[in-house]
Amino acid sequence: MATDRPTFLVSKATLRFDVSEDRICLACERVEDGKTAVWLTARLSSALVRYLLNLRLQIPAPLQGGSDEHQEPKLNGDVGLHTTEPVSIDDTSDSLVAIAIDIVKRRSDIQLSFRDASASNKVQLVLRHDQITDWLEGLKNCYLRAEWPTAVWG
């Protein structure tokens, strides 16, 4: 018997490393109002990086997007998706510690569904193919700030 579990759709997101949590935080503004902090461990982040790097190889270069290669990298690790204003999380925001990411590859984007241990909540982010390079750059900047091994990038 299937049960309906809440799925929160993301309209805006900011990626950053949180020193006190020793995790990557995906600060999300939800379509249906409210904010959620999705917490990613180094292990789960590495699995996501491997997937995105492999996917990027399959996407034609004009669709990959990304920043100008001569641009100075963002050392703080903050990357916004769908917006130029960062999403900020506070004590009133919901929180989800992701233990898994369900990924659906579609023609022009991928759907990332972050879920917690109970699978009672999901936060769903749609990432266009032209956002993958910036997303990877943001993850790498988080790794550098965290001083996590970057061998996953090869």
Tab-separated table of N, CA and C in Angstrom:
chain	number	residue	atom	x	y	z
A	1	MET	N	0.849	-1.173	0.000
A	1	MET	CA	0.000	0.000	0.000
A	1	MET	C	0.896	1.238	0.000
A	2	ALA	N	0.715	2.106	-0.961
A	2	ALA	CA	1.534	3.309	-1.079
A	2	ALA	C	1.025	4.370	-0.113
A	3	THR	N	1.963	5.076	0.482
A	3	THR	CA	1.588	6.167	1.366
A	3	THR	C	2.113	7.461	0.770
A	4	ASP	N	1.339	8.525	0.936
A	4	ASP	CA	1.763	9.824	0.435
A	4	ASP	C	2.717	10.449	1.430
A	5	ARG	N	3.880	10.759	0.964
A	5	ARG	CA	4.877	11.410	1.797
A	5	ARG	C	5.112	12.805	1.234
A	6	PRO	N	5.350	13.776	2.092
A	6	PRO	CA	5.557	15.123	1.574
A	6	PRO	C	6.829	15.212	0.735
A	7	THR	N	6.700	15.857	-0.400
A	7	THR	CA	7.842	16.176	-1.242
A	7	THR	C	7.852	17.682	-1.401
A	8	PHE	N	8.943	18.302	-0.978
A	8	PHE	CA	9.057	19.741	-1.071
A	8	PHE	C	9.836	20.093	-2.325
A	9	LEU	N	9.227	20.887	-3.207
A	9	LEU	CA	9.866	21.309	-4.439
A	9	LEU	C	10.651	22.589	-4.189
A	10	VAL	N	11.874	22.638	-4.719
A	10	VAL	CA	12.772	23.764	-4.491
A	10	VAL	C	12.631	24.786	-5.611
A	11	SER	N	12.491	26.055	-5.235
A	11	SER	CA	12.460	27.136	-6.227
A	11	SER	C	13.801	27.857	-6.303
A	12	LYS	N	14.529	27.923	-5.188
A	12	LYS	CA	15.847	28.553	-5.121
A	12	LYS	C	16.708	27.755	-4.162
A	13	ALA	N	18.014	27.747	-4.435
A	13	ALA	CA	18.912	26.998	-3.549
A	13	ALA	C	20.291	27.625	-3.533
A	14	THR	N	20.949	27.515	-2.394
A	14	THR	CA	22.320	27.976	-2.227
A	14	THR	C	23.120	26.856	-1.573
A	15	LEU	N	24.274	26.603	-2.112
A	15	LEU	CA	25.153	25.536	-1.650
A	15	LEU	C	26.301	26.150	-0.864
A	16	ARG	N	26.558	25.633	0.349
A	16	ARG	CA	27.681	26.145	1.151
A	16	ARG	C	28.145	25.070	2.120
A	17	PHE	N	29.373	25.231	2.620
A	17	PHE	CA	29.883	24.323	3.636
A	17	PHE	C	29.663	24.950	4.999
A	18	ASP	N	29.159	24.163	5.943
A	18	ASP	CA	28.941	24.630	7.301
A	18	ASP	C	29.997	23.999	8.201
A	19	VAL	N	30.888	24.828	8.733
A	19	VAL	CA	32.007	24.350	9.541
A	19	VAL	C	31.522	23.654	10.806
A	20	SER	N	30.532	24.228	11.480
A	20	SER	CA	30.076	23.648	12.748
A	20	SER	C	29.416	22.282	12.561
A	21	GLU	N	28.792	22.042	11.422
A	21	GLU	CA	28.152	20.751	11.137
A	21	GLU	C	29.097	19.787	10.431
A	22	ASP	N	30.187	20.301	9.868
A	22	ASP	CA	31.107	19.533	9.036
A	22	ASP	C	30.339	18.821	7.922
A	23	ARG	N	29.424	19.565	7.317
A	23	ARG	CA	28.588	19.054	6.230
A	23	ARG	C	28.333	20.169	5.233
A	24	ILE	N	27.948	19.752	4.055
A	24	ILE	CA	27.499	20.706	3.051
A	24	ILE	C	26.026	20.978	3.311
A	25	CYS	N	25.672	22.243	3.246
A	25	CYS	CA	24.280	22.649	3.432
A	25	CYS	C	23.732	23.140	2.099
A	26	LEU	N	22.635	22.565	1.689
A	26	LEU	CA	21.892	23.058	0.543
A	26	LEU	C	20.709	23.815	1.123
A	27	ALA	N	20.838	25.137	1.133
A	27	ALA	CA	19.785	25.987	1.683
A	27	ALA	C	18.729	26.174	0.603
A	28	CYS	N	17.516	25.709	0.877
A	28	CYS	CA	16.468	25.668	-0.148
A	28	CYS	C	15.287	26.557	0.223
A	29	GLU	N	14.830	27.306	-0.757
A	29	GLU	CA	13.561	28.007	-0.655
A	29	GLU	C	12.552	27.155	-1.410
A	30	ARG	N	11.460	26.824	-0.754
A	30	ARG	CA	10.496	25.898	-1.345
A	30	ARG	C	9.443	26.632	-2.173
A	31	VAL	N	8.951	25.960	-3.192
A	31	VAL	CA	7.901	26.508	-4.050
A	31	VAL	C	6.665	26.817	-3.219
A	32	GLU	N	6.308	25.910	-2.314
A	32	GLU	CA	5.080	26.053	-1.544
A	32	GLU	C	5.250	26.858	-0.261
A	33	ASP	N	6.288	27.658	-0.177
A	33	ASP	CA	6.530	28.544	0.960
A	33	ASP	C	7.341	27.830	2.037
A	34	GLY	N	8.296	28.511	2.550
A	34	GLY	CA	9.141	27.976	3.600
A	34	GLY	C	10.539	27.662	3.087
A	35	LYS	N	11.401	27.315	4.021
A	35	LYS	CA	12.790	27.000	3.697
A	35	LYS	C	13.186	25.693	4.365
A	36	THR	N	14.112	25.003	3.726
A	36	THR	CA	14.632	23.752	4.260
A	36	THR	C	16.134	23.722	4.067
A	37	ALA	N	16.854	23.296	5.101
A	37	ALA	CA	18.290	23.043	4.997
A	37	ALA	C	18.464	21.550	4.751
A	38	VAL	N	19.062	21.210	3.612
A	38	VAL	CA	19.372	19.818	3.305
A	38	VAL	C	20.852	19.626	3.601
A	39	TRP	N	21.168	18.686	4.492
A	39	TRP	CA	22.543	18.457	4.931
A	39	TRP	C	23.122	17.245	4.216
A	40	LEU	N	24.304	17.426	3.616
A	40	LEU	CA	24.970	16.371	2.859
A	40	LEU	C	26.303	16.017	3.500
A	41	THR	N	26.520	14.747	3.732
A	41	THR	CA	27.800	14.274	4.264
A	41	THR	C	28.826	14.217	3.140
A	42	ALA	N	30.080	14.054	3.513
A	42	ALA	CA	31.148	13.919	2.517
A	42	ALA	C	30.905	12.687	1.648
A	43	ARG	N	30.484	11.593	2.245
A	43	ARG	CA	30.251	10.351	1.491
A	43	ARG	C	29.147	10.526	0.447
A	44	LEU	N	28.017	11.087	0.848
A	44	LEU	CA	26.918	11.279	-0.086
A	44	LEU	C	27.276	12.313	-1.155
A	45	SER	N	27.976	13.366	-0.746
A	45	SER	CA	28.414	14.389	-1.699
A	45	SER	C	29.348	13.802	-2.744
A	46	SER	N	30.250	12.922	-2.325
A	46	SER	CA	31.186	12.297	-3.268
A	46	SER	C	30.448	11.439	-4.292
A	47	ALA	N	29.431	10.725	-3.848
A	47	ALA	CA	28.637	9.925	-4.786
A	47	ALA	C	27.925	10.831	-5.790
A	48	LEU	N	27.423	11.964	-5.321
A	48	LEU	CA	26.758	12.917	-6.207
A	48	LEU	C	27.756	13.517	-7.195
A	49	VAL	N	28.944	13.868	-6.715
A	49	VAL	CA	29.977	14.429	-7.598
A	49	VAL	C	30.324	13.433	-8.702
A	50	ARG	N	30.544	12.176	-8.344
A	50	ARG	CA	30.868	11.157	-9.357
A	50	ARG	C	29.775	11.059	-10.407
A	51	TYR	N	28.518	11.058	-9.972
A	51	TYR	CA	27.401	10.974	-10.906
A	51	TYR	C	27.374	12.192	-11.833
A	52	LEU	N	27.510	13.392	-11.248
A	52	LEU	CA	27.436	14.610	-12.051
A	52	LEU	C	28.605	14.730	-13.030
A	53	LEU	N	29.799	14.310	-12.606
A	53	LEU	CA	30.943	14.332	-13.521
A	53	LEU	C	30.704	13.390	-14.702
A	54	ASN	N	30.182	12.216	-14.435
A	54	ASN	CA	29.877	11.258	-15.495
A	54	ASN	C	28.777	11.802	-16.418
A	55	LEU	N	27.756	12.393	-15.835
A	55	LEU	CA	26.667	12.961	-16.621
A	55	LEU	C	27.161	14.095	-17.505
A	56	ARG	N	28.029	14.930	-16.969
A	56	ARG	CA	28.552	16.063	-17.739
A	56	ARG	C	29.283	15.586	-18.992
A	57	LEU	N	29.942	14.429	-18.912
A	57	LEU	CA	30.626	13.877	-20.086
A	57	LEU	C	29.649	13.472	-21.184
A	58	GLN	N	28.416	13.187	-20.809
A	58	GLN	CA	27.411	12.752	-21.770
A	58	GLN	C	26.634	13.902	-22.404
A	59	ILE	N	26.789	15.106	-21.857
A	59	ILE	CA	26.034	16.260	-22.328
A	59	ILE	C	26.876	17.032	-23.333
A	60	PRO	N	26.308	17.404	-24.488
A	60	PRO	CA	27.062	18.207	-25.453
A	60	PRO	C	27.546	19.516	-24.821
A	61	ALA	N	28.753	19.946	-25.165
A	61	ALA	CA	29.393	21.125	-24.566
A	61	ALA	C	28.505	22.374	-24.551
A	62	PRO	N	27.785	22.712	-25.633
A	62	PRO	CA	26.960	23.928	-25.578
A	62	PRO	C	25.868	23.890	-24.508
A	63	LEU	N	25.486	22.701	-24.067
A	63	LEU	CA	24.439	22.576	-23.055
A	63	LEU	C	24.988	22.498	-21.636
A	64	GLN	N	26.311	22.442	-21.486
A	64	GLN	CA	26.911	22.282	-20.160
A	64	GLN	C	26.891	23.552	-19.344
A	65	GLY	N	26.941	24.700	-19.993
A	65	GLY	CA	26.940	25.964	-19.261
A	65	GLY	C	28.212	26.130	-18.469
A	66	GLY	N	28.101	26.807	-17.333
A	66	GLY	CA	29.260	27.015	-16.468
A	66	GLY	C	29.774	28.434	-16.552
A	67	SER	N	30.629	28.760	-15.630
A	67	SER	CA	31.204	30.098	-15.539
A	67	SER	C	32.322	30.263	-16.535
A	68	ASP	N	32.657	31.498	-16.814
A	68	ASP	CA	33.800	31.821	-17.661
A	68	ASP	C	35.040	31.244	-17.002
A	69	GLU	N	35.848	30.499	-17.750
A	69	GLU	CA	36.999	29.830	-17.152
A	69	GLU	C	38.054	30.795	-16.632
A	70	HIS	N	37.987	32.051	-17.041
A	70	HIS	CA	38.960	33.039	-16.568
A	70	HIS	C	38.483	33.749	-15.305
A	71	GLN	N	37.289	33.434	-14.860
A	71	GLN	CA	36.728	34.051	-13.674
A	71	GLN	C	37.402	33.517	-12.416
A	72	GLU	N	37.598	34.384	-11.446
A	72	GLU	CA	38.165	33.984	-10.159
A	72	GLU	C	37.194	33.044	-9.441
A	73	PRO	N	37.654	31.895	-8.931
A	73	PRO	CA	36.739	30.971	-8.247
A	73	PRO	C	36.183	31.574	-6.962
A	74	LYS	N	34.981	31.142	-6.599
A	74	LYS	CA	34.355	31.587	-5.356
A	74	LYS	C	34.894	30.726	-4.230
A	75	LEU	N	35.728	31.266	-3.385
A	75	LEU	CA	36.388	30.473	-2.359
A	75	LEU	C	35.491	30.132	-1.181
A	76	ASN	N	34.385	30.842	-1.028
A	76	ASN	CA	33.518	30.537	0.109
A	76	ASN	C	32.588	29.364	-0.162
A	77	GLY	N	32.527	28.898	-1.388
A	77	GLY	CA	31.731	27.724	-1.708
A	77	GLY	C	30.270	28.013	-1.967
A	78	ASP	N	29.828	29.255	-1.811
A	78	ASP	CA	28.413	29.558	-2.030
A	78	ASP	C	28.094	29.593	-3.515
A	79	VAL	N	27.095	28.841	-3.910
A	79	VAL	CA	26.610	28.853	-5.283
A	79	VAL	C	25.104	28.894	-5.229
A	80	GLY	N	24.508	29.843	-5.927
A	80	GLY	CA	23.056	29.925	-5.970
A	80	GLY	C	22.520	29.278	-7.225
A	81	LEU	N	21.408	28.599	-7.104
A	81	LEU	CA	20.732	28.018	-8.250
A	81	LEU	C	19.410	28.742	-8.424
A	82	HIS	N	19.134	29.156	-9.634
A	82	HIS	CA	17.898	29.834	-10.002
A	82	HIS	C	17.825	31.258	-9.457
A	83	THR	N	18.887	31.792	-8.921
A	83	THR	CA	18.824	33.128	-8.340
A	83	THR	C	20.220	33.690	-8.133
A	84	THR	N	20.308	35.000	-8.032
A	84	THR	CA	21.584	35.615	-7.680
A	84	THR	C	21.656	35.912	-6.192
A	85	GLU	N	20.516	35.942	-5.524
A	85	GLU	CA	20.486	36.181	-4.085
A	85	GLU	C	20.596	34.848	-3.347
A	86	PRO	N	21.541	34.724	-2.397
A	86	PRO	CA	21.654	33.461	-1.660
A	86	PRO	C	20.441	33.218	-0.765
A	87	VAL	N	20.116	31.961	-0.593
A	87	VAL	CA	19.048	31.563	0.320
A	87	VAL	C	19.668	31.439	1.699
A	88	SER	N	19.062	32.076	2.676
A	88	SER	CA	19.581	31.988	4.041
A	88	SER	C	18.638	31.129	4.888
A	89	ILE	N	19.262	30.341	5.735
A	89	ILE	CA	18.528	29.432	6.622
A	89	ILE	C	18.634	29.967	8.042
A	90	ASP	N	17.554	29.839	8.810
A	90	ASP	CA	17.600	30.252	10.207
A	90	ASP	C	16.967	29.157	11.076
A	91	ASP	N	16.787	29.454	12.348
A	91	ASP	CA	16.268	28.462	13.305
A	91	ASP	C	14.838	28.023	13.008
A	92	THR	N	14.094	28.814	12.230
A	92	THR	CA	12.711	28.452	11.914
A	92	THR	C	12.619	27.564	10.667
A	93	SER	N	13.732	27.383	9.972
A	93	SER	CA	13.738	26.569	8.751
A	93	SER	C	13.698	25.084	9.087
A	94	ASP	N	13.050	24.331	8.214
A	94	ASP	CA	13.063	22.878	8.356
A	94	ASP	C	14.460	22.367	8.042
A	95	SER	N	14.747	21.154	8.491
A	95	SER	CA	16.055	20.559	8.267
A	95	SER	C	15.885	19.104	7.854
A	96	LEU	N	16.710	18.668	6.919
A	96	LEU	CA	16.674	17.284	6.462
A	96	LEU	C	18.115	16.805	6.301
A	97	VAL	N	18.477	15.754	7.024
A	97	VAL	CA	19.789	15.135	6.861
A	97	VAL	C	19.636	14.058	5.799
A	98	ALA	N	20.185	14.313	4.625
A	98	ALA	CA	20.012	13.396	3.501
A	98	ALA	C	20.881	12.159	3.677
A	99	ILE	N	20.276	11.002	3.481
A	99	ILE	CA	21.036	9.744	3.497
A	99	ILE	C	21.079	9.116	2.109
A	100	ALA	N	20.242	9.650	1.215
A	100	ALA	CA	20.201	9.127	-0.150
A	100	ALA	C	19.671	10.205	-1.084
A	101	ILE	N	20.040	10.063	-2.349
A	101	ILE	CA	19.541	10.958	-3.385
A	101	ILE	C	18.992	10.094	-4.513
A	102	ASP	N	17.707	10.236	-4.773
A	102	ASP	CA	17.098	9.564	-5.919
A	102	ASP	C	17.266	10.496	-7.109
A	103	ILE	N	17.803	9.968	-8.204
A	103	ILE	CA	18.107	10.799	-9.363
A	103	ILE	C	17.318	10.299	-10.563
A	104	VAL	N	16.631	11.230	-11.210
A	104	VAL	CA	15.923	10.925	-12.453
A	104	VAL	C	16.538	11.800	-13.535
A	105	LYS	N	17.133	11.158	-14.513
A	105	LYS	CA	17.742	11.872	-15.643
A	105	LYS	C	16.666	12.084	-16.702
A	106	ARG	N	16.497	13.347	-17.080
A	106	ARG	CA	15.506	13.668	-18.103
A	106	ARG	C	16.213	14.337	-19.281
A	107	ARG	N	15.473	14.656	-20.301
A	107	ARG	CA	16.071	15.165	-21.545
A	107	ARG	C	16.925	16.419	-21.345
A	108	SER	N	16.438	17.402	-20.610
A	108	SER	CA	17.169	18.662	-20.468
A	108	SER	C	17.546	18.986	-19.028
A	109	ASP	N	17.255	18.073	-18.097
A	109	ASP	CA	17.592	18.327	-16.699
A	109	ASP	C	17.656	17.004	-15.941
A	110	ILE	N	18.022	17.125	-14.678
A	110	ILE	CA	17.952	15.978	-13.778
A	110	ILE	C	17.162	16.400	-12.550
A	111	GLN	N	16.491	15.442	-11.988
A	111	GLN	CA	15.703	15.676	-10.791
A	111	GLN	C	16.408	14.981	-9.639
A	112	LEU	N	16.815	15.755	-8.646
A	112	LEU	CA	17.472	15.217	-7.463
A	112	LEU	C	16.468	15.236	-6.314
A	113	SER	N	16.176	14.067	-5.761
A	113	SER	CA	15.269	13.981	-4.613
A	113	SER	C	16.069	13.523	-3.408
A	114	PHE	N	16.320	14.446	-2.505
A	114	PHE	CA	17.077	14.175	-1.288
A	114	PHE	C	16.103	13.615	-0.258
A	115	ARG	N	16.469	12.473	0.356
A	115	ARG	CA	15.562	11.906	1.356
A	115	ARG	C	16.300	11.586	2.647
A	116	ASP	N	15.537	11.590	3.722
A	116	ASP	CA	16.107	11.321	5.041
A	116	ASP	C	16.001	9.835	5.373
A	117	ALA	N	16.458	9.459	6.558
A	117	ALA	CA	16.501	8.049	6.959
A	117	ALA	C	15.118	7.416	7.021
A	118	SER	N	14.136	8.171	7.416
A	118	SER	CA	12.787	7.615	7.528
A	118	SER	C	12.055	7.615	6.187
A	119	ALA	N	12.609	8.309	5.214
A	119	ALA	CA	11.982	8.488	3.898
A	119	ALA	C	10.617	9.165	4.028
A	120	SER	N	10.392	9.818	5.167
A	120	SER	CA	9.117	10.501	5.365
A	120	SER	C	9.087	11.874	4.706
A	121	ASN	N	10.255	12.403	4.397
A	121	ASN	CA	10.344	13.698	3.731
A	121	ASN	C	11.310	13.618	2.567
A	122	LYS	N	11.001	14.369	1.538
A	122	LYS	CA	11.893	14.501	0.398
A	122	LYS	C	11.955	15.964	0.010
A	123	VAL	N	13.137	16.373	-0.427
A	123	VAL	CA	13.309	17.710	-0.987
A	123	VAL	C	13.782	17.496	-2.415
A	124	GLN	N	13.042	18.057	-3.354
A	124	GLN	CA	13.300	17.796	-4.763
A	124	GLN	C	13.808	19.047	-5.462
A	125	LEU	N	14.976	18.893	-6.095
A	125	LEU	CA	15.616	19.977	-6.831
A	125	LEU	C	15.769	19.548	-8.281
A	126	VAL	N	15.369	20.422	-9.190
A	126	VAL	CA	15.575	20.176	-10.615
A	126	VAL	C	16.788	20.990	-11.038
A	127	LEU	N	17.740	20.304	-11.631
A	127	LEU	CA	19.002	20.909	-12.047
A	127	LEU	C	19.103	20.785	-13.567
A	128	ARG	N	19.049	21.929	-14.242
A	128	ARG	CA	19.183	21.910	-15.703
A	128	ARG	C	20.597	21.491	-16.083
A	129	HIS	N	20.748	20.910	-17.254
A	129	HIS	CA	22.069	20.471	-17.712
A	129	HIS	C	23.065	21.628	-17.745
A	130	ASP	N	22.607	22.842	-18.082
A	130	ASP	CA	23.532	23.969	-18.144
A	130	ASP	C	23.932	24.488	-16.760
A	131	GLN	N	23.399	23.897	-15.699
A	131	GLN	CA	23.769	24.279	-14.329
A	131	GLN	C	24.754	23.297	-13.698
A	132	ILE	N	25.011	22.186	-14.344
A	132	ILE	CA	25.837	21.133	-13.743
A	132	ILE	C	27.259	21.606	-13.477
A	133	THR	N	27.868	22.332	-14.417
A	133	THR	CA	29.241	22.799	-14.221
A	133	THR	C	29.340	23.733	-13.015
A	134	ASP	N	28.397	24.670	-12.887
A	134	ASP	CA	28.401	25.573	-11.731
A	134	ASP	C	28.150	24.806	-10.433
A	135	TRP	N	27.268	23.827	-10.484
A	135	TRP	CA	26.975	22.995	-9.312
A	135	TRP	C	28.236	22.265	-8.863
A	136	LEU	N	28.956	21.672	-9.828
A	136	LEU	CA	30.209	20.974	-9.506
A	136	LEU	C	31.256	21.932	-8.944
A	137	GLU	N	31.324	23.129	-9.508
A	137	GLU	CA	32.253	24.138	-8.989
A	137	GLU	C	31.917	24.491	-7.544
A	138	GLY	N	30.628	24.638	-7.261
A	138	GLY	CA	30.197	24.938	-5.899
A	138	GLY	C	30.529	23.816	-4.933
A	139	LEU	N	30.307	22.577	-5.363
A	139	LEU	CA	30.662	21.437	-4.521
A	139	LEU	C	32.165	21.382	-4.271
A	140	LYS	N	32.951	21.639	-5.315
A	140	LYS	CA	34.403	21.610	-5.147
A	140	LYS	C	34.874	22.705	-4.184
A	141	ASN	N	34.270	23.873	-4.286
A	141	ASN	CA	34.614	24.948	-3.359
A	141	ASN	C	34.258	24.580	-1.923
A	142	CYS	N	33.150	23.879	-1.744
A	142	CYS	CA	32.783	23.394	-0.410
A	142	CYS	C	33.823	22.393	0.093
A	143	TYR	N	34.254	21.494	-0.784
A	143	TYR	CA	35.288	20.515	-0.420
A	143	TYR	C	36.576	21.225	-0.006
A	144	LEU	N	36.964	22.243	-0.760
A	144	LEU	CA	38.203	22.971	-0.432
A	144	LEU	C	38.075	23.662	0.914
A	145	ARG	N	36.940	24.277	1.160
A	145	ARG	CA	36.729	24.953	2.438
A	145	ARG	C	36.727	23.949	3.588
A	146	ALA	N	36.167	22.765	3.338
A	146	ALA	CA	36.096	21.721	4.365
A	146	ALA	C	37.421	20.988	4.547
A	147	GLU	N	38.302	21.148	3.576
A	147	GLU	CA	39.559	20.404	3.523
A	147	GLU	C	39.294	18.906	3.392
A	148	TRP	N	38.213	18.562	2.642
A	148	TRP	CA	37.917	17.176	2.307
A	148	TRP	C	38.763	16.781	1.105
A	149	PRO	N	39.091	15.505	0.953
A	149	PRO	CA	39.864	15.065	-0.212
A	149	PRO	C	39.101	15.362	-1.521
A	150	THR	N	39.821	15.865	-2.516
A	150	THR	CA	39.198	16.208	-3.793
A	150	THR	C	39.532	15.173	-4.877
A	151	ALA	N	40.005	14.002	-4.479
A	151	ALA	CA	40.365	12.964	-5.443
A	151	ALA	C	39.199	12.539	-6.323
A	152	VAL	N	37.970	12.720	-5.864
A	152	VAL	CA	36.805	12.324	-6.634
A	152	VAL	C	36.743	13.074	-7.968
A	153	TRP	N	37.364	14.249	-8.046
A	153	TRP	CA	37.394	15.016	-9.297
A	153	TRP	C	38.440	14.483	-10.267
A	154	GLY	N	39.267	13.562	-9.836
A	154	GLY	CA	40.256	12.946	-10.703
A	154	GLY	C	41.543	13.680	-10.837
